C-alpha positions as CSV (number, residue, x, y, z in Angstrom):
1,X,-12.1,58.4,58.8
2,X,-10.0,55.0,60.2
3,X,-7.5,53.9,57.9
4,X,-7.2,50.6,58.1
5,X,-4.0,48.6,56.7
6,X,-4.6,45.2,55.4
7,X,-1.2,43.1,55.0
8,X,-0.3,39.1,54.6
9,X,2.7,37.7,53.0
10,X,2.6,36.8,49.2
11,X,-0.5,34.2,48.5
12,X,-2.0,34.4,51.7
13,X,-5.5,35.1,50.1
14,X,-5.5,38.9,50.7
15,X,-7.3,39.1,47.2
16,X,-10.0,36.6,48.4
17,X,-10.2,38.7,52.0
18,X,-10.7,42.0,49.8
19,X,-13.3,40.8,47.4
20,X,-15.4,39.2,50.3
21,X,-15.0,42.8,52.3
22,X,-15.8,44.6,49.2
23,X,-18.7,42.6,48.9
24,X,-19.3,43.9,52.7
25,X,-19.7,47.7,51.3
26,X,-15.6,48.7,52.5
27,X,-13.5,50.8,50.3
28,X,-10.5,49.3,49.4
29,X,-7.1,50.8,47.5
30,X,-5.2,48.4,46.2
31,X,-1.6,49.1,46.4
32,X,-0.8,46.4,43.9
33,X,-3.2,48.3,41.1
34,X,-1.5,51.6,42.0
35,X,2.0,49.9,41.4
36,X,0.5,48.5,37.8
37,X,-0.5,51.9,36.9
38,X,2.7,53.9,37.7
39,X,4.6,50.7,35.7
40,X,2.1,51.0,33.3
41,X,1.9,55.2,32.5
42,X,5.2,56.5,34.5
43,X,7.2,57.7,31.9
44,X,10.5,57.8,34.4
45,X,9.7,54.7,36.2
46,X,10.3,53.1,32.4
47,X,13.8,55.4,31.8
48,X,14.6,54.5,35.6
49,X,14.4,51.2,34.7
50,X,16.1,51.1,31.9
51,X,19.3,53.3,32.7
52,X,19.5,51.1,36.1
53,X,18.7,47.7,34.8
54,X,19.3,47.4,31.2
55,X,16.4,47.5,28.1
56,X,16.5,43.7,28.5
57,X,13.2,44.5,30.7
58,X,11.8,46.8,28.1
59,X,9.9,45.8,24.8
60,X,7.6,48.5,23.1
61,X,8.2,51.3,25.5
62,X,7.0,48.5,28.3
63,X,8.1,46.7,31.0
64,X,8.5,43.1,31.0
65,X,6.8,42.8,34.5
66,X,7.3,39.0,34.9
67,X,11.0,39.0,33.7
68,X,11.9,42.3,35.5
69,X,9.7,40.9,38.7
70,X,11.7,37.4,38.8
71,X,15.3,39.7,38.3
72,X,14.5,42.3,41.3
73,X,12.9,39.1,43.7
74,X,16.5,37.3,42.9
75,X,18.8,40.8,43.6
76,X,18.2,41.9,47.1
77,X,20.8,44.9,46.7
78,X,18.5,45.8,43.1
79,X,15.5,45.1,44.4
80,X,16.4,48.2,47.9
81,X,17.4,50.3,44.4
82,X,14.0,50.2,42.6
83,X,11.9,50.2,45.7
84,X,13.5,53.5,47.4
85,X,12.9,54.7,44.3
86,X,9.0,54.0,43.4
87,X,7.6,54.1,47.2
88,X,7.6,57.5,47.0
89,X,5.8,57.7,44.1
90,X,3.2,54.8,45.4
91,X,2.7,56.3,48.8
92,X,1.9,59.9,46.9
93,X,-0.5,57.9,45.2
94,X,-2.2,56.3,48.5
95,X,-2.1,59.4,50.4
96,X,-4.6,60.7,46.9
97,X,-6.6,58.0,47.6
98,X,-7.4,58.3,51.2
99,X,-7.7,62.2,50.8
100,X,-10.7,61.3,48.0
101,X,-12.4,58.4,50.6
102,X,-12.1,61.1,53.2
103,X,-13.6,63.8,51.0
104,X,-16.6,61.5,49.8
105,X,-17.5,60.7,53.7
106,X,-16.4,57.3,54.0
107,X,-16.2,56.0,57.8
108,X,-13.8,53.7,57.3
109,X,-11.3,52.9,54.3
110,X,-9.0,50.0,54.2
111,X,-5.2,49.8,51.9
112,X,-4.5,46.8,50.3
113,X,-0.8,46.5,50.7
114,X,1.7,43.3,50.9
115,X,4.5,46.0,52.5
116,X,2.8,47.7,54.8
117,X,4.9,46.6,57.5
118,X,8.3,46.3,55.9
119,X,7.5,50.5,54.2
120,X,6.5,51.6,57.6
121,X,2.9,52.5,56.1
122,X,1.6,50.6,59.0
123,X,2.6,53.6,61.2
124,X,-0.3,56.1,59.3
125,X,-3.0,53.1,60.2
126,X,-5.3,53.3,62.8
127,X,-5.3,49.5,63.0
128,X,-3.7,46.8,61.0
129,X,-5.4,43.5,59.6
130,X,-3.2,40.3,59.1
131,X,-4.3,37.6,56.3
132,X,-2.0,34.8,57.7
133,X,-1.1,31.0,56.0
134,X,0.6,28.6,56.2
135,X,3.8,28.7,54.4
136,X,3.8,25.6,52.5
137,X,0.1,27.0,51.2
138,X,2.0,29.8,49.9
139,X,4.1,28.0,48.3
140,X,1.7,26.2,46.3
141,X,-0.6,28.7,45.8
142,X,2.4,30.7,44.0
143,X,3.6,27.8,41.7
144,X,-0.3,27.2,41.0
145,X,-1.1,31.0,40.0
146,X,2.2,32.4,38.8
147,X,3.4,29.1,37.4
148,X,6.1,29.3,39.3
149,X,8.4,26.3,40.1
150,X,9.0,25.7,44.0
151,X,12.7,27.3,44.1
152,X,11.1,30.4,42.9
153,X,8.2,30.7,44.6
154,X,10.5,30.4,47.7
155,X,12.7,33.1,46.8
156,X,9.4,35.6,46.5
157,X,8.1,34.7,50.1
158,X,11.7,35.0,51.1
159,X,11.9,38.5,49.9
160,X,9.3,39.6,51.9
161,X,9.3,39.5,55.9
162,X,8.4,36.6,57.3
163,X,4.5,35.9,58.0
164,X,5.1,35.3,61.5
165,X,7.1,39.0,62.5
166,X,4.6,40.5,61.0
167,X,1.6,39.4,63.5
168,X,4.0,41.2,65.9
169,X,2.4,44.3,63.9
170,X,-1.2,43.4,63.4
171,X,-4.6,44.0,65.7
172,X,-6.2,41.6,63.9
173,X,-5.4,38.6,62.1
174,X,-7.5,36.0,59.6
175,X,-5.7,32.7,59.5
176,X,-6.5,31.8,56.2
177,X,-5.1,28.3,55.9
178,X,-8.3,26.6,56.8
179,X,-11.6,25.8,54.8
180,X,-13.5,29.1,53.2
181,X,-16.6,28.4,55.9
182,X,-14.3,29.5,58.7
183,X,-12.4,32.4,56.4
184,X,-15.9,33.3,55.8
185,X,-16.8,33.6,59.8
186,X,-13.8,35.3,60.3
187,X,-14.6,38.1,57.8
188,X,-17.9,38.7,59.4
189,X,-16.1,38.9,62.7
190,X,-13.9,40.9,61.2
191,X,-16.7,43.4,59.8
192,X,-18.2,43.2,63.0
193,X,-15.0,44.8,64.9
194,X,-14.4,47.3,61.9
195,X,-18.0,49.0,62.0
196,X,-17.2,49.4,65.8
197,X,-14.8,51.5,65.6
């Protein structure tokens, strides 16, 4: 099976690419769902957080995502803290993943994942896929989603590599900053390639 690592910075459209290649018949895991579940039902990601950050991102044995999300985006040092700690547990969770698309026969199976480059998971890829844009897009399509005003939308593309080191990484890349007729070209080139391989 190729394992295929699909990667843009924050509001690139790598939720538009993934629907339009679902649509296409590809299996997808989606890193961001497998973080939401191990916030969600991890018993010692919720103490972790707690003991390390305070109960101020804790109400009803949850985590206050958005609070706790705009803290770690704004605390580079905290942010290195809480990742080392919950990659492992993510990337056990991936690993499960491919094992079951592998199991069930699937050719080809593609991760979702915004840090695939900056974990290193790009390394257990066979190719990587790049949804690129420009960077005042992103910046307007976080303050239009998250509600987000511009300093902080900033601050979440700026803890994340920069867009443009990452294509030093990527096989393939979907510039995404232009209208959906050409995106949509794009993905059926890109399908085209894929079921190549």
């Amino acid at each position: 099976m190729k394992k295929i690592g699909l990667t843009g910075g924050i509001a690139t459209g790598k939720s538009t690419v993934v629907k339009m290649l679902i649509k296409k018949g590809f299996k997808i895991i989606d890193s961001d769902k497998i973080v939401s579940f191990i916030l969600n039902n991890n018993k010692e990601v919720l103490l972790y957080i707690k003991e390390k950050f305070g109960s101020k991102f804790i109400c009803d044995n949850k985590i206050l995502r958005r609070e706790f999300g705009e803290y770690i985006f704004s605390n580079d040092c905290d942010r290195l803290k809480y990742e080392n700690f919950i990659m492992p547990k993510i990337l056990k969770c991936i690993d499960e993943e491919f094992k079951f698309h592998e199991e069930n026969n699937e050719r080809i199976c593609i991760l979702d994942a915004p840090v695939l480059i900056e974990k290193n998971i790009h390394l257990f890829m066979d190719y990587v896929v790049l949804i690129w844009a420009k960077r005042e897009q992103q910046i307007s399509r976080i303050m239009h989603r998250d509600g987000l005003n511009k300093e902080n939308a900033i601050r979440r593309i700026n803890a994340q590599m920069d867009i443009d080191i990452k294509k030093r990484f990527a096989d393939y890349i979907i510039d995404n900053s232009k209208e959906e007729e050409l995106l949509e070209d794009q993905i059926n080139n890109l399908c085209l390639f894929l079921n190549k391989l």
